[in-house]
PDB file of N, CA and C in Angstrom:
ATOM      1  N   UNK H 264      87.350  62.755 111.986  1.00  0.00           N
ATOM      2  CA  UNK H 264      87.053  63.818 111.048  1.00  0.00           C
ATOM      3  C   UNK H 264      87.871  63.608 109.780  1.00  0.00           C
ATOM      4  N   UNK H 265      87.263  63.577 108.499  1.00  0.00           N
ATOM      5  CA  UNK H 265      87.669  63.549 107.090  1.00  0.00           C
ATOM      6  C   UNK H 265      88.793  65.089 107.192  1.00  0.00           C
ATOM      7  N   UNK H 266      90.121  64.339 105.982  1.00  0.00           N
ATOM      8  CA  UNK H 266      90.799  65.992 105.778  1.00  0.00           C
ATOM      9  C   UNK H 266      89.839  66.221 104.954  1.00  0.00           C
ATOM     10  N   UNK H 267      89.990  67.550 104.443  1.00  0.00           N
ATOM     11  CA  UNK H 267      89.216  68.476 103.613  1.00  0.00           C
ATOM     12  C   UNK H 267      90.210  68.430 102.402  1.00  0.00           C
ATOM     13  N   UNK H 268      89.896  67.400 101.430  1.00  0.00           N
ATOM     14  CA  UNK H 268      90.484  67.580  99.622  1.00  0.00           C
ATOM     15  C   UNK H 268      90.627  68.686  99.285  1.00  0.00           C
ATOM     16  N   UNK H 269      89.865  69.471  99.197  1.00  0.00           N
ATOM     17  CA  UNK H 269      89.657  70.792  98.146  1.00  0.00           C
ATOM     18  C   UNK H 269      89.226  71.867  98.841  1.00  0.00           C
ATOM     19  N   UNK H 270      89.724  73.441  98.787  1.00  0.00           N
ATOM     20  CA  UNK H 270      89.334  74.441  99.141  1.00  0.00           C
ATOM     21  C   UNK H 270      89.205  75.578  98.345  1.00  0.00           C
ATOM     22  N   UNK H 271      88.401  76.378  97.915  1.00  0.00           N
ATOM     23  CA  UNK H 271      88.611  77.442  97.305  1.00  0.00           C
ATOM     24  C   UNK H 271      89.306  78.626  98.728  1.00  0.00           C
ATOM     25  N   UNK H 272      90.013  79.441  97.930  1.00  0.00           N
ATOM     26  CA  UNK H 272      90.671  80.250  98.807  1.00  0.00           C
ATOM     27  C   UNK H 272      90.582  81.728  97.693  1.00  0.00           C
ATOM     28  N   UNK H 273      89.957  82.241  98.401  1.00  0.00           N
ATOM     29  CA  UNK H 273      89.777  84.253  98.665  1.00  0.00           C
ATOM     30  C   UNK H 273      90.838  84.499  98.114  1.00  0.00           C
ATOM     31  N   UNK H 274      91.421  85.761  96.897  1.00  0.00           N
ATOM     32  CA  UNK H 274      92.636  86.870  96.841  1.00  0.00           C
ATOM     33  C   UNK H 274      91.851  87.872  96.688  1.00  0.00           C
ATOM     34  N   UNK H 275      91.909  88.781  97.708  1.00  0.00           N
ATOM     35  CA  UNK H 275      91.188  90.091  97.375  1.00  0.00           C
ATOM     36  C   UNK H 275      92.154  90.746  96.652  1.00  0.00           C
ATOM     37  N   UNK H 276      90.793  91.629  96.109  1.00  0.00           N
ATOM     38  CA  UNK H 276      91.759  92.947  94.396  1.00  0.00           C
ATOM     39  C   UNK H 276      92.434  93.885  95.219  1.00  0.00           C
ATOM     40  N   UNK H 277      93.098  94.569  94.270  1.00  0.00           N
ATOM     41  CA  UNK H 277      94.018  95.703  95.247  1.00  0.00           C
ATOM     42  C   UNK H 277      93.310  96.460  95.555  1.00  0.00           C
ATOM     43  N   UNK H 278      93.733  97.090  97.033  1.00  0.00           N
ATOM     44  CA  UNK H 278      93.510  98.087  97.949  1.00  0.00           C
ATOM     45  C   UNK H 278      92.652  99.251  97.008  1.00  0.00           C
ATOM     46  N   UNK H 279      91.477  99.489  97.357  1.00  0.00           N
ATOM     47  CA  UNK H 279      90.781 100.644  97.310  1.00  0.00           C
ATOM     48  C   UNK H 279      89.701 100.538  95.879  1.00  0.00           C
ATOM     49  N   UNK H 280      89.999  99.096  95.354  1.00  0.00           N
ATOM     50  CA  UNK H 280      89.774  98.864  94.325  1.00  0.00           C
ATOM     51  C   UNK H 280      88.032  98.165  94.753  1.00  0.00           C
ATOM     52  N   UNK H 281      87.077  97.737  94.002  1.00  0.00           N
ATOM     53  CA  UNK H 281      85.749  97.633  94.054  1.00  0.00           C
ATOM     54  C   UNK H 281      85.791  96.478  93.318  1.00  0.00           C
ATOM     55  N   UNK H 282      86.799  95.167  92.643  1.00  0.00           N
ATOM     56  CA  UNK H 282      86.576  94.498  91.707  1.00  0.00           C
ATOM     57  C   UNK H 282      86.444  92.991  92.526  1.00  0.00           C
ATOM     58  N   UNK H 283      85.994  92.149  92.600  1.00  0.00           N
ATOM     59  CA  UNK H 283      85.455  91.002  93.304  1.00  0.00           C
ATOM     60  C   UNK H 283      86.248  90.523  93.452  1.00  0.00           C
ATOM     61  N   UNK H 284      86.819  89.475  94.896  1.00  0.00           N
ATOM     62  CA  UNK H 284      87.771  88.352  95.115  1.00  0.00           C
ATOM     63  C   UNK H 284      87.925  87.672  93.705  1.00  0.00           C
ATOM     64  N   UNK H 285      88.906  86.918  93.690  1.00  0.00           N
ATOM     65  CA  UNK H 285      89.803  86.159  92.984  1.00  0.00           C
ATOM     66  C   UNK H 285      89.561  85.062  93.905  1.00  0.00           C
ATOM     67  N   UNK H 286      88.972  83.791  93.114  1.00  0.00           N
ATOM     68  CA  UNK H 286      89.319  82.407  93.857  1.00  0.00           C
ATOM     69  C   UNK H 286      89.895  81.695  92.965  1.00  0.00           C
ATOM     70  N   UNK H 287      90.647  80.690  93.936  1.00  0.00           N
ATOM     71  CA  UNK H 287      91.656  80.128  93.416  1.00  0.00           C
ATOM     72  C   UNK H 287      90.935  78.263  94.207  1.00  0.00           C
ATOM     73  N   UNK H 288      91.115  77.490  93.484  1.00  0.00           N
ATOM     74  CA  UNK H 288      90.662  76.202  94.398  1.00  0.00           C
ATOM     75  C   UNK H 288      92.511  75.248  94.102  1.00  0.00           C
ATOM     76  N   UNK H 289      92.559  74.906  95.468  1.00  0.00           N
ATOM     77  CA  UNK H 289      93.701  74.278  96.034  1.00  0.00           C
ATOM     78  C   UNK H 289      93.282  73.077  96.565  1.00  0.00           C
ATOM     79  N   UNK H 290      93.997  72.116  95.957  1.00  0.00           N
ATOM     80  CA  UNK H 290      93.909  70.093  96.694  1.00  0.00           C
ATOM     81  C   UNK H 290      94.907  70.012  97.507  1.00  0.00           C
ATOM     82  N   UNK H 291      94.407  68.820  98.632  1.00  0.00           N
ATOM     83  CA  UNK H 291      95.281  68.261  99.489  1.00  0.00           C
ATOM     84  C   UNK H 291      97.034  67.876  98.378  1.00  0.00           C
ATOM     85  N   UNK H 292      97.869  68.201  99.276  1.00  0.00           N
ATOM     86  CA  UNK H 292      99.302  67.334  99.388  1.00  0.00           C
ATOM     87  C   UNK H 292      99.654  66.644 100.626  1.00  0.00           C
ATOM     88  N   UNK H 293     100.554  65.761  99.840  1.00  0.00           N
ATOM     89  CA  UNK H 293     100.649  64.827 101.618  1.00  0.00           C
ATOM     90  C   UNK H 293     102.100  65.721 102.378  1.00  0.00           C
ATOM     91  N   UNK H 294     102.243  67.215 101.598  1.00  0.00           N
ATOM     92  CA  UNK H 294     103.564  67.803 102.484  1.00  0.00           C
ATOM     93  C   UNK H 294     102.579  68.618 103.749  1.00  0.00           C
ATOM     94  N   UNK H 295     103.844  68.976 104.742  1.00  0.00           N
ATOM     95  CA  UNK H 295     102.781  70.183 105.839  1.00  0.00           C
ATOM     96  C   UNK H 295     103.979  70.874 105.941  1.00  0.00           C
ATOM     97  N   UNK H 296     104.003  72.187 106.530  1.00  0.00           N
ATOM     98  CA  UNK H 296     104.717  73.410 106.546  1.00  0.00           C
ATOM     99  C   UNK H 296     104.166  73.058 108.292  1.00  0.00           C
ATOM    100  N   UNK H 297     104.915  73.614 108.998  1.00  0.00           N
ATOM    101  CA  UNK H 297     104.844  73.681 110.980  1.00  0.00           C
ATOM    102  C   UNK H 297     103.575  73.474 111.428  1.00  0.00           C
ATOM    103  N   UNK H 298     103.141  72.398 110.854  1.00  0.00           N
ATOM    104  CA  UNK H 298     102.095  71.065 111.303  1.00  0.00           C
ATOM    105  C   UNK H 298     101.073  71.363 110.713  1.00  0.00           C
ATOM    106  N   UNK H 299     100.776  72.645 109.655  1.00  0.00           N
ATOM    107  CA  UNK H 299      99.557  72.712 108.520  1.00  0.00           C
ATOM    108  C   UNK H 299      99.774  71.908 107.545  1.00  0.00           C
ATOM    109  N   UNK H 300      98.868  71.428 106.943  1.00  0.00           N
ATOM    110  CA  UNK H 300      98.990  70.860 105.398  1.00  0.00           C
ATOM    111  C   UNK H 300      99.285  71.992 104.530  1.00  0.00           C
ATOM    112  N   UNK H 301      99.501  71.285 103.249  1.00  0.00           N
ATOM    113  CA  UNK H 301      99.992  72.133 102.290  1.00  0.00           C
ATOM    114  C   UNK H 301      98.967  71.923 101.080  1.00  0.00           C
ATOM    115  N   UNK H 302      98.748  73.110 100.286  1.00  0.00           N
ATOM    116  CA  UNK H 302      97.526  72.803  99.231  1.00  0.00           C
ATOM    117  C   UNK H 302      98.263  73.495  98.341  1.00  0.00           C
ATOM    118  N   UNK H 303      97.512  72.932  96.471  1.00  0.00           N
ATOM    119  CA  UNK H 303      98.634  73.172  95.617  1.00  0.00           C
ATOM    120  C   UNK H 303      97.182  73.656  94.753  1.00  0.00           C
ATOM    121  N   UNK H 304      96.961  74.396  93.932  1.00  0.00           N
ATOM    122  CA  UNK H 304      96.347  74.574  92.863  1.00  0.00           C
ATOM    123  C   UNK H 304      96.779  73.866  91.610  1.00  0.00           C
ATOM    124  N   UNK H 305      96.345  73.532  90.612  1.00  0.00           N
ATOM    125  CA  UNK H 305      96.791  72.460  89.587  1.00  0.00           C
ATOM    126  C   UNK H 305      97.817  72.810  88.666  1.00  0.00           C
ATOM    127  N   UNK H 306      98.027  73.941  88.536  1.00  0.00           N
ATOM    128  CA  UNK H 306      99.692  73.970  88.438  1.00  0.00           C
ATOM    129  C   UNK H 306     100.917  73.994  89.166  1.00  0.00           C
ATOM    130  N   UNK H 307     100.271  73.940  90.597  1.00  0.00           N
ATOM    131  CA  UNK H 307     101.420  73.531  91.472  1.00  0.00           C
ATOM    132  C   UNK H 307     102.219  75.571  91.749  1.00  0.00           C
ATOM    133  N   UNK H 308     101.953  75.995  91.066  1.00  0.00           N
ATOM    134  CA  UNK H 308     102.196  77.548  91.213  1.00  0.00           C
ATOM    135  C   UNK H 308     101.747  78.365  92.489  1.00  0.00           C
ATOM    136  N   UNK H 309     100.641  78.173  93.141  1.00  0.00           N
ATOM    137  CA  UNK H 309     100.232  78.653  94.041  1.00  0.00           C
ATOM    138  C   UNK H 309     100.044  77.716  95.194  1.00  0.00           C
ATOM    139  N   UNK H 310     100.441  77.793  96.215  1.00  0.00           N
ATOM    140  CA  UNK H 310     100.480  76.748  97.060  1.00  0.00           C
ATOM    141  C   UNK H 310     100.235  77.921  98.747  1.00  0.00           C
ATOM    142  N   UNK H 311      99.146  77.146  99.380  1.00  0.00           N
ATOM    143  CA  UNK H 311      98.863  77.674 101.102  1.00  0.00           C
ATOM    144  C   UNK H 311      99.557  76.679 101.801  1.00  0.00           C
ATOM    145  N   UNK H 312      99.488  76.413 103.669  1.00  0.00           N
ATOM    146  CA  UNK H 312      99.328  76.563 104.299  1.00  0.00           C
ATOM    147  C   UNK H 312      97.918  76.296 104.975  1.00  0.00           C
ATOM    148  N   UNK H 313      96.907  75.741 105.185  1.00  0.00           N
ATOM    149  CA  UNK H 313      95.963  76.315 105.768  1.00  0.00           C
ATOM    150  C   UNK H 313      95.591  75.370 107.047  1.00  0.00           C
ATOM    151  N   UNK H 314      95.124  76.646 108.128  1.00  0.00           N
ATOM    152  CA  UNK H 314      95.062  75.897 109.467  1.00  0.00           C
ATOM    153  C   UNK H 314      93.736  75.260 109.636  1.00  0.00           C
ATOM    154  N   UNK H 315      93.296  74.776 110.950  1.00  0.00           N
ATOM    155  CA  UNK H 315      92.175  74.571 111.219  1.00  0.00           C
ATOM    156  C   UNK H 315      90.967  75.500 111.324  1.00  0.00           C
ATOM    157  N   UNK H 316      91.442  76.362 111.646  1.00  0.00           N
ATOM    158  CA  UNK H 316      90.370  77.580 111.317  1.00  0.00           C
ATOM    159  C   UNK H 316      90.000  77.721 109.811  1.00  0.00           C
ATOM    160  N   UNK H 317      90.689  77.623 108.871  1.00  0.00           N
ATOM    161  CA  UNK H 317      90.487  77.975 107.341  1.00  0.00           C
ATOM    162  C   UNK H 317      91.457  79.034 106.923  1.00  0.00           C
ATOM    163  N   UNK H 318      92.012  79.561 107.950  1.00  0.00           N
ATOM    164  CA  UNK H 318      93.275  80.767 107.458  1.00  0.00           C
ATOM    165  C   UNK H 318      94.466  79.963 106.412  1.00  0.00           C
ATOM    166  N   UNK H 319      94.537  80.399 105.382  1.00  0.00           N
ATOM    167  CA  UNK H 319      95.457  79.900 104.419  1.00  0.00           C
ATOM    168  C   UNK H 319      96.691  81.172 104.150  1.00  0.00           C
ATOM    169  N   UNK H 320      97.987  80.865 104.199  1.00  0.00           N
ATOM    170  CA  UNK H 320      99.137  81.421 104.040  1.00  0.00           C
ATOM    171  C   UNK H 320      99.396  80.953 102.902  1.00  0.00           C
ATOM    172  N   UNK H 321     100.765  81.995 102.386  1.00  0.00           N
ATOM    173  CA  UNK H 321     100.643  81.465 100.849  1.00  0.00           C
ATOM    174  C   UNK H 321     102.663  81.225 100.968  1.00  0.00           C
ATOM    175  N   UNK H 322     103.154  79.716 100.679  1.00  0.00           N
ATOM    176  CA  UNK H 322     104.688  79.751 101.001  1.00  0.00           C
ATOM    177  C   UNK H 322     105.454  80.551 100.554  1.00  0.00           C
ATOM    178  N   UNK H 323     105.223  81.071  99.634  1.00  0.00           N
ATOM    179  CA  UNK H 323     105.826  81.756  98.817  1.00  0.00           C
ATOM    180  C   UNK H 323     106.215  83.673  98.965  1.00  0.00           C
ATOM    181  N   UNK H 324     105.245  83.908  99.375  1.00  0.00           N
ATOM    182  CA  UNK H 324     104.825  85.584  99.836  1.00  0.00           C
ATOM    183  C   UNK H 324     105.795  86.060 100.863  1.00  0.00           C
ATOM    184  N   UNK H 325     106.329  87.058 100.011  1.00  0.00           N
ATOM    185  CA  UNK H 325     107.193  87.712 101.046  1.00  0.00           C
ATOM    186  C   UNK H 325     107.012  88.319 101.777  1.00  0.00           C
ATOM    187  N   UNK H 326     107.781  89.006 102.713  1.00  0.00           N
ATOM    188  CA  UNK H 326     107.235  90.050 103.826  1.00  0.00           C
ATOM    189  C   UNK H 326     106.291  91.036 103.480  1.00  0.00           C
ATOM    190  N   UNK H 327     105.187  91.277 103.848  1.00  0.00           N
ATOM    191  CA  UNK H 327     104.450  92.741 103.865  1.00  0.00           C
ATOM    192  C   UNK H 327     103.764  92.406 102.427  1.00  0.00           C
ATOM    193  N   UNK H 328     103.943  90.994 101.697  1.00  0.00           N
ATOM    194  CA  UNK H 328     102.644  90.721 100.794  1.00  0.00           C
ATOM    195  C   UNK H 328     101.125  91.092 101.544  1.00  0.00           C
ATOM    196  N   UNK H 329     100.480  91.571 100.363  1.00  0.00           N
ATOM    197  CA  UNK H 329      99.269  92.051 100.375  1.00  0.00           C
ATOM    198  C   UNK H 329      98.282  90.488 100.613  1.00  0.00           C
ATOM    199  N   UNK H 330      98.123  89.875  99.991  1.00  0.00           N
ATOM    200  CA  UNK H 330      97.834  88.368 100.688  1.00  0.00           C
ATOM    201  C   UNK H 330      98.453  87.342 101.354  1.00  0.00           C
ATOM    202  N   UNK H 331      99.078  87.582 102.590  1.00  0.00           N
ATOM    203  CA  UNK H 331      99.677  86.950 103.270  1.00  0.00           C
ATOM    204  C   UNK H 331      98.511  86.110 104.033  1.00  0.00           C
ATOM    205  N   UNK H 332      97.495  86.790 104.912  1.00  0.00           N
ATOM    206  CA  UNK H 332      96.505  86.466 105.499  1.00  0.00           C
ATOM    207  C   UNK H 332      95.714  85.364 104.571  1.00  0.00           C
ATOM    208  N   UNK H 333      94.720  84.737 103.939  1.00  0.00           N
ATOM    209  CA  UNK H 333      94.053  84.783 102.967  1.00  0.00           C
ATOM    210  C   UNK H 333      92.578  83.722 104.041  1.00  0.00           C
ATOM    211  N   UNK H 334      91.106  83.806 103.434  1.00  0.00           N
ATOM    212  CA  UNK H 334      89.904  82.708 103.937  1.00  0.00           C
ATOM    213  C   UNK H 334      90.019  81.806 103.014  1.00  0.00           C
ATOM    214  N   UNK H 335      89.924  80.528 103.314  1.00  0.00           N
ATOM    215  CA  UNK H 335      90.004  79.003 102.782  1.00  0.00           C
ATOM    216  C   UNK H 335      88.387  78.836 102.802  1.00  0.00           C
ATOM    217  N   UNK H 336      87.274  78.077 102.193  1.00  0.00           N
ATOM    218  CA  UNK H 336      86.402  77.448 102.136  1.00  0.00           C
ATOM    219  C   UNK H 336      86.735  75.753 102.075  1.00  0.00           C
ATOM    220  N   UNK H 337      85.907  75.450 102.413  1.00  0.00           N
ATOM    221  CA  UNK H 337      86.381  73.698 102.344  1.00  0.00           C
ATOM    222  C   UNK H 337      85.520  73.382 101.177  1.00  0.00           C
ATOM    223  N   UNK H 338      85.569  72.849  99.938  1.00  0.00           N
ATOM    224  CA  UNK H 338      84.594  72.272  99.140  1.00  0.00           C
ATOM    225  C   UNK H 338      84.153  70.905  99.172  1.00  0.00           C
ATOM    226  N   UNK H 339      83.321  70.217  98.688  1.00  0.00           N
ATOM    227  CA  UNK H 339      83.064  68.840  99.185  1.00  0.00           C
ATOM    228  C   UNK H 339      83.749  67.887  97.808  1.00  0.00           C
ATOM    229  N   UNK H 340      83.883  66.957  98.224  1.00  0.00           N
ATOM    230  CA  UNK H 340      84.685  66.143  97.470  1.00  0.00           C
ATOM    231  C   UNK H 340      84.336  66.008  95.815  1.00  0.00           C
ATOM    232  N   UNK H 341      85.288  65.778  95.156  1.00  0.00           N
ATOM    233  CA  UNK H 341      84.366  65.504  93.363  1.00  0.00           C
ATOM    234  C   UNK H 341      83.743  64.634  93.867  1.00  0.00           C
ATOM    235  N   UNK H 342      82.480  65.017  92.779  1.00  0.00           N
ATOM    236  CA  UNK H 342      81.439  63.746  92.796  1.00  0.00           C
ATOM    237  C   UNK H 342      80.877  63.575  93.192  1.00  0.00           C
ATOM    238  N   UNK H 343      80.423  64.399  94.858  1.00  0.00           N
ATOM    239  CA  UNK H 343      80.165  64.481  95.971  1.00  0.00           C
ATOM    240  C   UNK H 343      78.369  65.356  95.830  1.00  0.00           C
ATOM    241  N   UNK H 344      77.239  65.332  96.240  1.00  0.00           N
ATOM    242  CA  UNK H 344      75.909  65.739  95.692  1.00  0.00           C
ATOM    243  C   UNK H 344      75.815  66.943  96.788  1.00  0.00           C
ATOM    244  N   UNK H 345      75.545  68.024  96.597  1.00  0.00           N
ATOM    245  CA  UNK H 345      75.037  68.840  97.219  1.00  0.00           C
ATOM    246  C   UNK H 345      74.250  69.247  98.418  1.00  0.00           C
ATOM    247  N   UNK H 346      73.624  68.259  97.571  1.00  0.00           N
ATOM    248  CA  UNK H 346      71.593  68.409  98.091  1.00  0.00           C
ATOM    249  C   UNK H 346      71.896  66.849  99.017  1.00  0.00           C
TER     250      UNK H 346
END
């Protein structure tokens, strides 16, 4: 099985709020956090975690962050055809 390069990853809006996820797309790094890989968005500012399921953690988030949890999508590689 290929790793998965690229994922967009889910931030839902605040609580009670009606305004659409926030995606963020995150690339492979060759680091891992307790045997997940680690994904970096292109400023290197936001960085997951994400398991085999697609659950992405964010390293950074402190206790009782509101996106601690977050859904990963896998995207297909640049360059890569759709159809």
């Amino acid at each position: 099985m290929d790793l998965v390069q690229r994922y967009a990853v889910s931030l839902p809006g605040p609580v009670g709020c009606h305004r659409a996820a926030t995606v963020v797309v995150v690339h492979w790094t060759p680091r891992s956090v307790g045997g997940q890989t680690v994904y970096t968005d292109d400023s290197g500012d936001f960085q997951v975690a994400i398991d085999t399921d697609g659950v992405a953690s964010r390293l950074d988030a402190e206790d009782g962050h509101q996106h601690q949890c977050l859904y990963a999508v896998p995207l297909p590689r640049s360059g890569s055809s759709l159809g």
